[in-house]
Short mmCIF file of C-alpha atoms in Angstrom, two decimals:
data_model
loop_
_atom_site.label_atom_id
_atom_site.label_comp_id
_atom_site.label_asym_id
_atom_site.label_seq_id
_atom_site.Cartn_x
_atom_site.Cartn_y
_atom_site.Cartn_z
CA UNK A 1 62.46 13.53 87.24
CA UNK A 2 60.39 11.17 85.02
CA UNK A 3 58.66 12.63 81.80
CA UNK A 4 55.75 11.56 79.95
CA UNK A 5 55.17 11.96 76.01
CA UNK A 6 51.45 13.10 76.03
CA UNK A 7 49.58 10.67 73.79
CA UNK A 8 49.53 11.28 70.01
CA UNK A 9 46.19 12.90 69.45
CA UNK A 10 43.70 10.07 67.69
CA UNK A 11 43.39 10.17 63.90
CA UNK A 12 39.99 11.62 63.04
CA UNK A 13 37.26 8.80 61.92
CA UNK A 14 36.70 8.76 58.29
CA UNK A 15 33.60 6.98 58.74
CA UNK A 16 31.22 10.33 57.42
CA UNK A 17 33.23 9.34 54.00
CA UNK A 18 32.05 5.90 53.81
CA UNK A 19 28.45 7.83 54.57
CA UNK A 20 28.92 9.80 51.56
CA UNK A 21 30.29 7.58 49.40
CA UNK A 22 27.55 4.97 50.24
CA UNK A 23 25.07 7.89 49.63
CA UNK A 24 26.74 8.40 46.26
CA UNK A 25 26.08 5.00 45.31
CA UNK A 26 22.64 4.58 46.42
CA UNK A 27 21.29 7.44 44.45
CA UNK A 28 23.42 6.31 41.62
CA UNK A 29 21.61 2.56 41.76
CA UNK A 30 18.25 4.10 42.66
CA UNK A 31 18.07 7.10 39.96
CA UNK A 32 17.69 5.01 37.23
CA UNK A 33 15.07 2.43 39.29
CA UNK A 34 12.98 5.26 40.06
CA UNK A 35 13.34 7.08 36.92
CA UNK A 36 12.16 3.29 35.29
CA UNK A 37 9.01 2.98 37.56
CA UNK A 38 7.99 6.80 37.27
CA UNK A 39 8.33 6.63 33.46
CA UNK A 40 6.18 3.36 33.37
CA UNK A 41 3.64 4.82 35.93
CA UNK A 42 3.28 8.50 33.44
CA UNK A 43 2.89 5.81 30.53
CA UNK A 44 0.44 3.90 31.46
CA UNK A 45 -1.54 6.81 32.94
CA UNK A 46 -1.01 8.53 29.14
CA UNK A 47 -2.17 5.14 27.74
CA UNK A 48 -5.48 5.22 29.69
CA UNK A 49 -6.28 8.00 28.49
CA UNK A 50 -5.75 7.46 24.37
CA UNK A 51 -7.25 4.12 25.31
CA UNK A 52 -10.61 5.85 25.91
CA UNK A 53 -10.05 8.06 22.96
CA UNK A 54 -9.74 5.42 20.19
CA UNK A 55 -12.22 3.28 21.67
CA UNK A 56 -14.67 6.24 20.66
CA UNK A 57 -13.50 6.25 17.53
CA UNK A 58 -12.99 2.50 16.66
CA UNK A 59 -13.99 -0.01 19.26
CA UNK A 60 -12.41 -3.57 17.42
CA UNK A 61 -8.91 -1.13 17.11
CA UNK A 62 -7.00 -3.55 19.00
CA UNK A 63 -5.22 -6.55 16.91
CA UNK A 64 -7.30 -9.53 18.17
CA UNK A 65 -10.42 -7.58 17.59
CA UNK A 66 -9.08 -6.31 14.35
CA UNK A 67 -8.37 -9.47 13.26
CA UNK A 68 -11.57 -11.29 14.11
CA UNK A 69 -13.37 -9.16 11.55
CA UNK A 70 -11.32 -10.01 8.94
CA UNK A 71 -12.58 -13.74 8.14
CA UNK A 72 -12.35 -15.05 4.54
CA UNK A 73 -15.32 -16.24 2.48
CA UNK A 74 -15.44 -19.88 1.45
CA UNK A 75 -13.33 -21.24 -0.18
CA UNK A 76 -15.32 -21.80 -3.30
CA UNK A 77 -16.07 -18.23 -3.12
CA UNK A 78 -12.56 -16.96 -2.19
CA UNK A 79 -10.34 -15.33 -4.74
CA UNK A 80 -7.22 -15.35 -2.46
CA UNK A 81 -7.53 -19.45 -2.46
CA UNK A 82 -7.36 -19.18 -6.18
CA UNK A 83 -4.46 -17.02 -6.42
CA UNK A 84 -2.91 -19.27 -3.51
CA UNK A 85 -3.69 -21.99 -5.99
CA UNK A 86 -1.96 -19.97 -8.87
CA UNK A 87 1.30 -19.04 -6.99
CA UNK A 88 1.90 -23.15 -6.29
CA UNK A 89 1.48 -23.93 -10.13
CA UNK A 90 3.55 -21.00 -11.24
CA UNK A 91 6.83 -21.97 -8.73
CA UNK A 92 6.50 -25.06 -10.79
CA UNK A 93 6.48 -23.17 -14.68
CA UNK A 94 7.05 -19.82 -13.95
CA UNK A 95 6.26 -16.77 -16.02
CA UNK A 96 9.88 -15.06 -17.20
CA UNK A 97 12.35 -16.97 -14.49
CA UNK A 98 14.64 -14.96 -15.56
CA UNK A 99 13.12 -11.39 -15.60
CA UNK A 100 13.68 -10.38 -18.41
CA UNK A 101 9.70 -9.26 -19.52
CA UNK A 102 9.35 -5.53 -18.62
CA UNK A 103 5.94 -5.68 -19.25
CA UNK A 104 4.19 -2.26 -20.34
CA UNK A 105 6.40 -0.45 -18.86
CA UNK A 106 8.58 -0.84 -21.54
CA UNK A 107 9.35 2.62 -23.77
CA UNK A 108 7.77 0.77 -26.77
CA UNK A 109 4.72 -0.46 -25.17
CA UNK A 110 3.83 2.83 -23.22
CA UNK A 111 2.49 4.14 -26.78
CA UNK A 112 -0.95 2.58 -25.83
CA UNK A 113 -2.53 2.65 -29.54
CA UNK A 114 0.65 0.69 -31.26
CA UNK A 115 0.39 -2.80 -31.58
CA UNK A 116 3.77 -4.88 -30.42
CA UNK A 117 6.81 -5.34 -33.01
CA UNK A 118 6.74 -9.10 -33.97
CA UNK A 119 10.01 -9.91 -32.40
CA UNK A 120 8.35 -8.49 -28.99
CA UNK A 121 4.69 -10.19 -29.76
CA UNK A 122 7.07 -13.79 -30.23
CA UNK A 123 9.11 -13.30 -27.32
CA UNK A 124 6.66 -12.47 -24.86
CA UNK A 125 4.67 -15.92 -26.22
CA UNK A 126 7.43 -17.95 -25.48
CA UNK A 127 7.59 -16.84 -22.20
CA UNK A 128 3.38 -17.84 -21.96
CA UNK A 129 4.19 -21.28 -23.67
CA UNK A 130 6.52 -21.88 -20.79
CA UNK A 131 3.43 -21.73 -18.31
CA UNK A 132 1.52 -24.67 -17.62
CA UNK A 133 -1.62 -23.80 -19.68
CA UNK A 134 -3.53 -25.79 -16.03
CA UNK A 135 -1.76 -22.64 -14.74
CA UNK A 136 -2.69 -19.83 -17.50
CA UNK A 137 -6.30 -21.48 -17.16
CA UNK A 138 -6.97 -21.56 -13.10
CA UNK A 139 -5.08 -17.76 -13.34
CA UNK A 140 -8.14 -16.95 -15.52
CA UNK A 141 -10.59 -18.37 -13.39
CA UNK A 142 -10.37 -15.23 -11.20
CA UNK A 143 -12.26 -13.33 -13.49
CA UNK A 144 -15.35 -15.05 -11.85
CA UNK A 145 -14.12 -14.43 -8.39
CA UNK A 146 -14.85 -10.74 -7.16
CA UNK A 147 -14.76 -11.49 -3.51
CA UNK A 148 -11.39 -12.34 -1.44
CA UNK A 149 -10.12 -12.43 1.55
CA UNK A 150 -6.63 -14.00 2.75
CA UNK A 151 -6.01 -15.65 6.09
CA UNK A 152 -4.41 -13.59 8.82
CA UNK A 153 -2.86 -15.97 11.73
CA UNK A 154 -4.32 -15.12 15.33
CA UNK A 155 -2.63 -14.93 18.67
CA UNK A 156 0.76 -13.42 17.37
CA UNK A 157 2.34 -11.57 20.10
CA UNK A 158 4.44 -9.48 16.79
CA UNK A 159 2.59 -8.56 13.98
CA UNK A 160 5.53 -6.85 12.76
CA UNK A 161 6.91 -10.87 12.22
CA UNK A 162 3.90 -11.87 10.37
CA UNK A 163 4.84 -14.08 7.63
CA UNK A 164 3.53 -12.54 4.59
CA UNK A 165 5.73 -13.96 1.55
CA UNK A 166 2.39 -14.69 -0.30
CA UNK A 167 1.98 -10.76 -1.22
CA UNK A 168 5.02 -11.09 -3.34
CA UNK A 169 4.26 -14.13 -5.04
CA UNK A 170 0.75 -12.32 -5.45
CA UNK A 171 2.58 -10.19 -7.90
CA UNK A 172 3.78 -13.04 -10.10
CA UNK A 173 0.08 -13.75 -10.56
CA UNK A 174 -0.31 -10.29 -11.57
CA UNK A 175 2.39 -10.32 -14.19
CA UNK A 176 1.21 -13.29 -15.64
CA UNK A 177 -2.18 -12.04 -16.00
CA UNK A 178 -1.12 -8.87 -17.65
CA UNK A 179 1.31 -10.85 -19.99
CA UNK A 180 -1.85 -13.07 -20.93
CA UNK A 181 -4.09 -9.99 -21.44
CA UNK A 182 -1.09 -8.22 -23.61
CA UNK A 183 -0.65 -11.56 -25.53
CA UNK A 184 -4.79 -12.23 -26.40
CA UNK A 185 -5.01 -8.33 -27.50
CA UNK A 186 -2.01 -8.50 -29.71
CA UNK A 187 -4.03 -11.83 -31.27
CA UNK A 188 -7.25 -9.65 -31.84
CA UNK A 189 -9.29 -11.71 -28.68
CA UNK A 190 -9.94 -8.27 -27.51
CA UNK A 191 -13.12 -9.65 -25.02
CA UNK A 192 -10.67 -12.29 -23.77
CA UNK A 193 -7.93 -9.76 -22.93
CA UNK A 194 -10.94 -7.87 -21.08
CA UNK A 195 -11.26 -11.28 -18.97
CA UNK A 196 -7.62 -11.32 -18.24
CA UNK A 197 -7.61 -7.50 -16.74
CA UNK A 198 -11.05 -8.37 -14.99
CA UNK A 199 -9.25 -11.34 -13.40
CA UNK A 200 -5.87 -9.09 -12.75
CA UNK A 201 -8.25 -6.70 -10.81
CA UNK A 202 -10.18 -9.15 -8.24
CA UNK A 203 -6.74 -10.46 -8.14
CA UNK A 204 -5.50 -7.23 -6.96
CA UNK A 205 -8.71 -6.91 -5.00
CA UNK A 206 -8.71 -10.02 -2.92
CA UNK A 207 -5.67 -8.43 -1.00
CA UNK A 208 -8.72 -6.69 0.92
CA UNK A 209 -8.90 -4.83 4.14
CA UNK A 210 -5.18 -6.79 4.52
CA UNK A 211 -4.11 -4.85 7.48
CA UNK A 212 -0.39 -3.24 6.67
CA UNK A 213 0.88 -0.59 4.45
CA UNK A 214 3.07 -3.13 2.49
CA UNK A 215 0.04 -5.60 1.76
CA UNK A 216 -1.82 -2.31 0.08
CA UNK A 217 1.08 -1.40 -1.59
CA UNK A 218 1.30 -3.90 -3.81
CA UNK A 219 -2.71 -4.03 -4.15
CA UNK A 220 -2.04 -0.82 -5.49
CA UNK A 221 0.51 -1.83 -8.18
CA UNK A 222 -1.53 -4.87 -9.26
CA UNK A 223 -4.53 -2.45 -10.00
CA UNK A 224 -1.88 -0.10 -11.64
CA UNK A 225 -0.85 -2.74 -13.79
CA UNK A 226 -4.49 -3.50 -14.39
CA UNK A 227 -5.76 0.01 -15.79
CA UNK A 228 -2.38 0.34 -17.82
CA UNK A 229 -3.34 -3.13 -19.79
CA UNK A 230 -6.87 -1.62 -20.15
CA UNK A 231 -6.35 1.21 -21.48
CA UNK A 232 -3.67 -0.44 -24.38
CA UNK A 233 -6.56 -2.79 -24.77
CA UNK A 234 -8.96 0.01 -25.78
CA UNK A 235 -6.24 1.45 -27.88
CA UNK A 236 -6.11 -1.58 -29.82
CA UNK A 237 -9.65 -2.58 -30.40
CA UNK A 238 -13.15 -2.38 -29.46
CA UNK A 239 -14.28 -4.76 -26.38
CA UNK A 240 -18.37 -5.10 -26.16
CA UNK A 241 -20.67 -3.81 -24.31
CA UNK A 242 -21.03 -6.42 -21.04
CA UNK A 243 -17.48 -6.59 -21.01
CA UNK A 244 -16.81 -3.26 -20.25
CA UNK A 245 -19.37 -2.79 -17.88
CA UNK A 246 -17.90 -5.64 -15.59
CA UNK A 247 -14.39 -3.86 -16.06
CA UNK A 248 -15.85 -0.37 -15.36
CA UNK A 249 -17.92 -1.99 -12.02
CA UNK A 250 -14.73 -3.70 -10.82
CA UNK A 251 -12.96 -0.02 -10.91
CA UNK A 252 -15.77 1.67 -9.59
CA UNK A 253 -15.51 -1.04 -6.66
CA UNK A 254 -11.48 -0.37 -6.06
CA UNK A 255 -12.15 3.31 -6.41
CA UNK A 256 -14.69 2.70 -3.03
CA UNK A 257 -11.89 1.22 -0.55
CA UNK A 258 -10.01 3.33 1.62
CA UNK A 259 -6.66 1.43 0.89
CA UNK A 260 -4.80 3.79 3.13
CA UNK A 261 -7.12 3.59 5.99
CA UNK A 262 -6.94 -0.48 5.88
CA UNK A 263 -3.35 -0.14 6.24
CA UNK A 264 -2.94 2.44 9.08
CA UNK A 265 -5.50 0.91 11.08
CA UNK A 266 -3.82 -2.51 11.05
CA UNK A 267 0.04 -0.23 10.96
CA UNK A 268 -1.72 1.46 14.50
CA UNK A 269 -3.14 -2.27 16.23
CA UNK A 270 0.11 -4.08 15.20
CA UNK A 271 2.03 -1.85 16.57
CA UNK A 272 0.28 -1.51 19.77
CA UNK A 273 0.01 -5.43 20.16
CA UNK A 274 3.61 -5.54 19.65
CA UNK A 275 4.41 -2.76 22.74
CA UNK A 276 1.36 -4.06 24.96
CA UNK A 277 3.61 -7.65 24.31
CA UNK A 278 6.60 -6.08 25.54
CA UNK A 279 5.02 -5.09 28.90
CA UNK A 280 3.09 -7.91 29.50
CA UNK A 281 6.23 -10.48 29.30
CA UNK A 282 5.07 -11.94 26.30
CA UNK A 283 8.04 -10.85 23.95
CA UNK A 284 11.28 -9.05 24.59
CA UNK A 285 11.93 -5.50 23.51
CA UNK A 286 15.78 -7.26 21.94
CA UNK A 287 13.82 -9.76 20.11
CA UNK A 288 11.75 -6.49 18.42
CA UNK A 289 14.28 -4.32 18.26
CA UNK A 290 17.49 -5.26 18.78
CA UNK A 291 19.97 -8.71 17.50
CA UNK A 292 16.77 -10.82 17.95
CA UNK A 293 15.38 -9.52 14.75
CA UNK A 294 17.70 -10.54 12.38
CA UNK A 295 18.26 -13.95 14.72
CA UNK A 296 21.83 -12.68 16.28
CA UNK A 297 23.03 -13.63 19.61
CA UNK A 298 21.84 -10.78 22.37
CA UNK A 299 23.90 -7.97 22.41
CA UNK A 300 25.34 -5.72 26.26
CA UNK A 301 22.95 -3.13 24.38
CA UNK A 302 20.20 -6.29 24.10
CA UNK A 303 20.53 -7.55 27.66
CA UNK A 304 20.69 -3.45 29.10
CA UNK A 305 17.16 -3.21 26.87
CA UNK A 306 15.40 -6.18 28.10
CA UNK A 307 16.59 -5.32 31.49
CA UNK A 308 14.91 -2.22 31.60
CA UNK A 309 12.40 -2.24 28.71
CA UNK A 310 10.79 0.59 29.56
CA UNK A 311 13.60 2.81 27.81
CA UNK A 312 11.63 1.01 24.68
CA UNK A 313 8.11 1.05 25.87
CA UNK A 314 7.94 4.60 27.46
CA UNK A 315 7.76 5.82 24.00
CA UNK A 316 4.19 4.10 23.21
CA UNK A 317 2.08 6.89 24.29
CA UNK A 318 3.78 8.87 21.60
CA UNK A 319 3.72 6.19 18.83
CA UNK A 320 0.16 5.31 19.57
CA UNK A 321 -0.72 8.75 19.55
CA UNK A 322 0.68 9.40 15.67
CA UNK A 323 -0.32 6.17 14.83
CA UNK A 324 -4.04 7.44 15.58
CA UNK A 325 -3.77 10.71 14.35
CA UNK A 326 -2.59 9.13 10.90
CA UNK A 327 -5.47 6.24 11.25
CA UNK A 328 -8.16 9.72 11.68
CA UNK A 329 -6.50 11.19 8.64
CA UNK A 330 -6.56 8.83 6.40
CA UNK A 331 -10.27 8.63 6.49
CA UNK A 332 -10.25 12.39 5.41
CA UNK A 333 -10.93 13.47 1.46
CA UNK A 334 -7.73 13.63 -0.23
CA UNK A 335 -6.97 17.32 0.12
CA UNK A 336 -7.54 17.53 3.86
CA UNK A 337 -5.26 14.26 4.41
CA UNK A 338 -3.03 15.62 2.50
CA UNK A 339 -2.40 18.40 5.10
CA UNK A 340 -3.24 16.62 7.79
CA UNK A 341 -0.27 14.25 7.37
CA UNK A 342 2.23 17.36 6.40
CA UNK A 343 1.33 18.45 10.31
CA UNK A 344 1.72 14.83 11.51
CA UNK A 345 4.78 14.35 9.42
CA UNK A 346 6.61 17.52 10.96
CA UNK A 347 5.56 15.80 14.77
CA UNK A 348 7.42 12.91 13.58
CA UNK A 349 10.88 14.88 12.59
CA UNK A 350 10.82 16.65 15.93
CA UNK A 351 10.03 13.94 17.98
CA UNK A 352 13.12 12.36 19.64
CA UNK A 353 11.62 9.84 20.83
CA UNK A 354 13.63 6.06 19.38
CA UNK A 355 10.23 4.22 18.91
CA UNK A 356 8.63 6.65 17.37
CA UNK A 357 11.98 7.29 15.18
CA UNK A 358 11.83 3.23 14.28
CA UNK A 359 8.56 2.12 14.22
CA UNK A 360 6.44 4.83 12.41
CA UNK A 361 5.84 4.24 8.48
CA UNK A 362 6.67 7.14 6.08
CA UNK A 363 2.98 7.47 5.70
CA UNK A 364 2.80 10.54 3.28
CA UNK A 365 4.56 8.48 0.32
CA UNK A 366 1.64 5.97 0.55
CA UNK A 367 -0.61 8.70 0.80
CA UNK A 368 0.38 9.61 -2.22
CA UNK A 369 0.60 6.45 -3.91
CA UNK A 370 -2.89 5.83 -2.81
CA UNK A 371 -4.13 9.63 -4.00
CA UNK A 372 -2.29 8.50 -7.31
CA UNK A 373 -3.87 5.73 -7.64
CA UNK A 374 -7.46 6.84 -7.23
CA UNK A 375 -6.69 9.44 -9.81
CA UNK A 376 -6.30 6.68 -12.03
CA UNK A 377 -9.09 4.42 -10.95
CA UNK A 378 -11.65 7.38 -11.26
CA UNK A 379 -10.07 8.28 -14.61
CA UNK A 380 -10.30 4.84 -16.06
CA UNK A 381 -13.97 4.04 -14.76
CA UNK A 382 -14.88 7.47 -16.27
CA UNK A 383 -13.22 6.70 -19.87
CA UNK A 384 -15.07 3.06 -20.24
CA UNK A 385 -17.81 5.00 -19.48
CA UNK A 386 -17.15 6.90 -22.55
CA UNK A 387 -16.51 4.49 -24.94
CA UNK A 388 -19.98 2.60 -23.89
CA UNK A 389 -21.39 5.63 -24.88
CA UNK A 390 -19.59 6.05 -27.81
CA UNK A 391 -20.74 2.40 -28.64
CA UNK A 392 -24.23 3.67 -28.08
CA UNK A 393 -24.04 7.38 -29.53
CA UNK A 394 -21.15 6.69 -32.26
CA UNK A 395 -19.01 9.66 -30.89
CA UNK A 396 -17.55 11.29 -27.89
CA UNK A 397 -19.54 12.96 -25.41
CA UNK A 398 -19.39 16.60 -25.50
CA UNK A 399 -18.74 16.96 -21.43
CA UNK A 400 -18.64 14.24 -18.59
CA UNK A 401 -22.36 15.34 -17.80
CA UNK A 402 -23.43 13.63 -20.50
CA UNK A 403 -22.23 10.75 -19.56
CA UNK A 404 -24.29 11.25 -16.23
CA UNK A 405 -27.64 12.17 -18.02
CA UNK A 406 -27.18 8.46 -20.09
CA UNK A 407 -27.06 6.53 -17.03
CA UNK A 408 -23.52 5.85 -17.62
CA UNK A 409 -22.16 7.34 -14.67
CA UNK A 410 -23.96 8.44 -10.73
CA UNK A 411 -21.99 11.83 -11.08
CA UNK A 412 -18.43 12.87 -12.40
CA UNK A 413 -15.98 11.88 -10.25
CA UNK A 414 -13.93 14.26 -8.37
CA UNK A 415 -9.97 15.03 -9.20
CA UNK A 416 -7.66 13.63 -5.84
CA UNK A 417 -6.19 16.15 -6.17
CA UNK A 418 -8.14 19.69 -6.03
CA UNK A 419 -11.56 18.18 -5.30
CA UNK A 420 -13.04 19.37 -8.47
CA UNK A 421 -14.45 17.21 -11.58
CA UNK A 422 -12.11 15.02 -13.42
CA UNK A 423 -11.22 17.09 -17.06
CA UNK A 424 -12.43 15.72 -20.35
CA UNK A 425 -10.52 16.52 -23.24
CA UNK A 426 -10.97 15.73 -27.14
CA UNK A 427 -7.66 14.70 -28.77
CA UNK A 428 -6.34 16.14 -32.23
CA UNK A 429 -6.72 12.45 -33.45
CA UNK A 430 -10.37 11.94 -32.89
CA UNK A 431 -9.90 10.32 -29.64
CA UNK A 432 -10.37 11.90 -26.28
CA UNK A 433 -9.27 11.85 -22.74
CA UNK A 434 -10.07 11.91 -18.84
CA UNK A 435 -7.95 13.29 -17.13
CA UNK A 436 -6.28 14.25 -12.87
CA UNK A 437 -4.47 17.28 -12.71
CA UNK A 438 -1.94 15.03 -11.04
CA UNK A 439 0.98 15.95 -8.00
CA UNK A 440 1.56 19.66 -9.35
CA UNK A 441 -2.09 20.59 -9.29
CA UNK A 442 -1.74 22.41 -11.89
CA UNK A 443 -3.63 21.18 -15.40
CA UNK A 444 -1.28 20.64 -18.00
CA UNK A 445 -3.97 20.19 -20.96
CA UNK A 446 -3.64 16.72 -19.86
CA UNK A 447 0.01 15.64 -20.61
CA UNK A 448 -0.48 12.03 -19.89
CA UNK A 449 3.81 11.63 -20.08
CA UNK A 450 3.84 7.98 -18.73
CA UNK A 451 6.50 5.88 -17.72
CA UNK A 452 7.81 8.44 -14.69
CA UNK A 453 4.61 9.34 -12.56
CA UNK A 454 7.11 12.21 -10.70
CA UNK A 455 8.03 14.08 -13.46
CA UNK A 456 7.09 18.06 -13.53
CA UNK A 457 3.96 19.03 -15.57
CA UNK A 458 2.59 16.08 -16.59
CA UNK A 459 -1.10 14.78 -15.72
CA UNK A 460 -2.46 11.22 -14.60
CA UNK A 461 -5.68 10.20 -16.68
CA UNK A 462 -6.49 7.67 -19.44
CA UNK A 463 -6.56 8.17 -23.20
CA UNK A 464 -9.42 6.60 -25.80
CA UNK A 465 -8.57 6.46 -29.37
CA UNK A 466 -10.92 6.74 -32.37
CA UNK A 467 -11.32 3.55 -33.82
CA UNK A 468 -8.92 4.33 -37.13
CA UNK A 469 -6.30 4.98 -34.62
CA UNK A 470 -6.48 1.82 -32.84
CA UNK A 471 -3.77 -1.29 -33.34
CA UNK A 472 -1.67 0.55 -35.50
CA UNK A 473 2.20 -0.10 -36.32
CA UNK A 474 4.49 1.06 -33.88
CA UNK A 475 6.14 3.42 -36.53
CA UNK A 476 3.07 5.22 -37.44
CA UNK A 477 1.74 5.09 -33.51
CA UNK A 478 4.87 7.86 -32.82
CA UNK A 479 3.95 9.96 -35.39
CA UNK A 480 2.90 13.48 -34.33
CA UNK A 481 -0.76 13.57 -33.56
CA UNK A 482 -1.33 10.12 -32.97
#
């Protein structure tokens, strides 16, 4: 009898694995496409719409546009070709190489009435004989310059990358000026130190509409330094009458610009131009933000951003839409941007979005540096307005109206930082003051502590001294009263 071994029964097909696994994979590979192209698609839709928004608001907003407005005047005219001028002759005899001039920020010089000691009157002319008087000479010719404008270049696909070494080297021009105006008022030329500070603020000035935060910045410090010089300058002698009319005209005229808006709007077009570059091919999101910036070969993380930029460039809805919202604000009076940025700020700390996290400027501490600063413009412009009347009336006016009822002043100007009238205050020594209630808002009788700007209950304002008072010896300057 012959048997048969049935057949062994077939192995079952895996092929419904290879399905799935080939499944798995596909939605792995196309997750991330699709999430890329739906991302770019709800950007650009957001973008449309802020587009319209801003164009309302600011047609020229975009860089090119921007840019365009900004020409400078002739050169003849142009007090940014001076300084330009200035910074090549001082790289060849520059002031203090070796910084070792504080200037008035130092302890001893922050008493505003007291003349220098002689060892810091000689060592601070040394440093001037070092200059190339060509140099000291062409620095003074700014006085005569109001009007400025520097050169911005056009077609850069990255603001951000802008060259812009010259606003440094601005501030060696400032120092220099301020060391020339210390120097001539120590000598007694108390109109020719008035020249110096006039030509330390168009120098200050000619920065312009210059559109980032860093540019106004240091605008800001060079008209600092200005109004600190002028007010030691009126504490050590009289200056006449047409002098300090130009010098109260050219604070009046800093006081008018919106330093804060100039920045944001160019912080808000640069930063756009530097996305809309991104997505148009034009730069790539690792030169911006990754090894490209500091010139390092590209990085996995570099080649994985530039390979899907829109990881990077999904977040420029958001930025755009701060960056806006901080451009609107900073056209507000000082109060309401003041709370309008708080609100924007706490956006900003939420947000968890990476370009918004990189890209956005701290904004509120140049608020404040600007709100400080126009407490001291509006101070100092009030207080020459006060000694020209106290040229004319041979004392102090009784209350800032009176300075308004002379012709001396259009109307009081308002305190940055409660909106009210700027205080006037007559000094135990015969002198008097003008005063901001200052970061605190609360009025400290005008405590004019200077030197730290963010210490507790102190004001900002300027002080006038009564003539007797004025140029005296260091010694006697610190004595209560004085």
């Amino acid at each position: 009898m012959q048997t048969t071994t049935p057949p062994a029964p077939a192995r079952p097909k895996r092929r419904w694995r290879w399905k799935l696994l080939g499944g798995v994979v596909l939605v792995i590979l196309v997750t991330p496409v699709a999430f890329y192209f739906i991302t770019g698609w709800w950007a650009e839709r957001k973008l449309q719409e802020l587009y319209a928004e801003i164009d309302a608001a600011d047609p020229n907003w975009r860089w090119p546009d921007l840019i365009a407005e900004l020409e400078p005047p002739p050169d003849e005219e142009n007090s940014a070709t001076q300084i330009l001028k200035v910074q090549e002759l001082l790289k060849k005899t520059p002031f203090d190489a070796a910084g070792t001039w504080p200037g008035t920020a130092e302890t001893a010089l922050l008493v505003r009435n007291a003349r220098m000691s002689p060892e810091r009157a000689k060592t601070l002319r040394a440093l001037l004989d070092k200059v190339d008087p060509v140099c000291l000479s062409e620095a003074r010719k700014l006085k005569d310059l109001p009007n400025g404008r520097f050169s911005i270049e056009k077609g850069i696909d990255n603001p951000f990358a802008m060259t812009i070494e010259w606003i440094q080297d601005t501030r060696r021009v400032f120092n220099v000026l301020q060391a020339d105006s210390l120097s001539r008022t120590q000598a007694g030329d108390f109109d020719g130190a008035a020249e110096s500070c006039l030509a330390l603020l168009n120098a200050a000035h000619a920065i312009n509409d210059h559109p980032t935060l860093i540019s106004q910045l240091v605008r800001m410090a060079g008209v600092f330094m200005a109004i600190a010089e002028i007010e030691r300058l009126l504490g050590q002698g009289v200056v006449s009458e047409p002098n300090l009319a130009k010098l109260k005209a050219a604070l009046e005229r800093e006081a008018a610009a919106n330093v804060l808006h100039f920045g944001m709007r160019g912080e808000r077009a640069g930063g756009h131009q530097m996305f809309s570059s991104v997505r148009e091919g034009k730069a790539s999101v690792s030169f911006i933000f990754g090894s490209g910036r500091k010139g390092g070969p590209p990085s996995f993380e570099d080649r994985v951003l530039d390979t899907f930029p829109g990881v990077i460039t999904g977040g420029h809805p958001e930025y755009l839409r701060l960056m806006h919202e901080m451009t609107q604000a900073s056209k507000l009076p000082e109060r309401e941007r003041e709370e309008a940025f708080q609100d924007i700020e706490a956006k900003i700390r939420k947000s968890k979005t990476f370009a918004v996290k990189l890209l956005v400027p701290a904004v509120v501490k140049v608020s404040e540096a600007s709100q400080r600063t126009q407490a001291h413009l509006r101070s100092a412009s009030t207080a020459i307005a006060a000694e020209r009347y106290r040229l004319k009336k041979h004392k102090w006016p009784a209350a800032l109206q009176d300075l308004v009822n002379e012709g001396l002043l259009k109307e009081i100007p308002k305190d940055p930082s409660d909106g009210q009238a700027l205080r006037w205050k007559l000094t135990p020594n015969g002198g008097a003051m003008v005063y901001s209630i200052g970061r605190d808002k609360v009025d400290n009788g005008g405590n004019l502590t200077r030197g730290n700007l963010y210490l507790a209950g102190i004001d900002y304002g300027f002080e006038l001294w009564a003539p007797p008072a004025r140029g005296v010896p260091p010694a006697e300057a610190e004595k209560p009263g004085n």
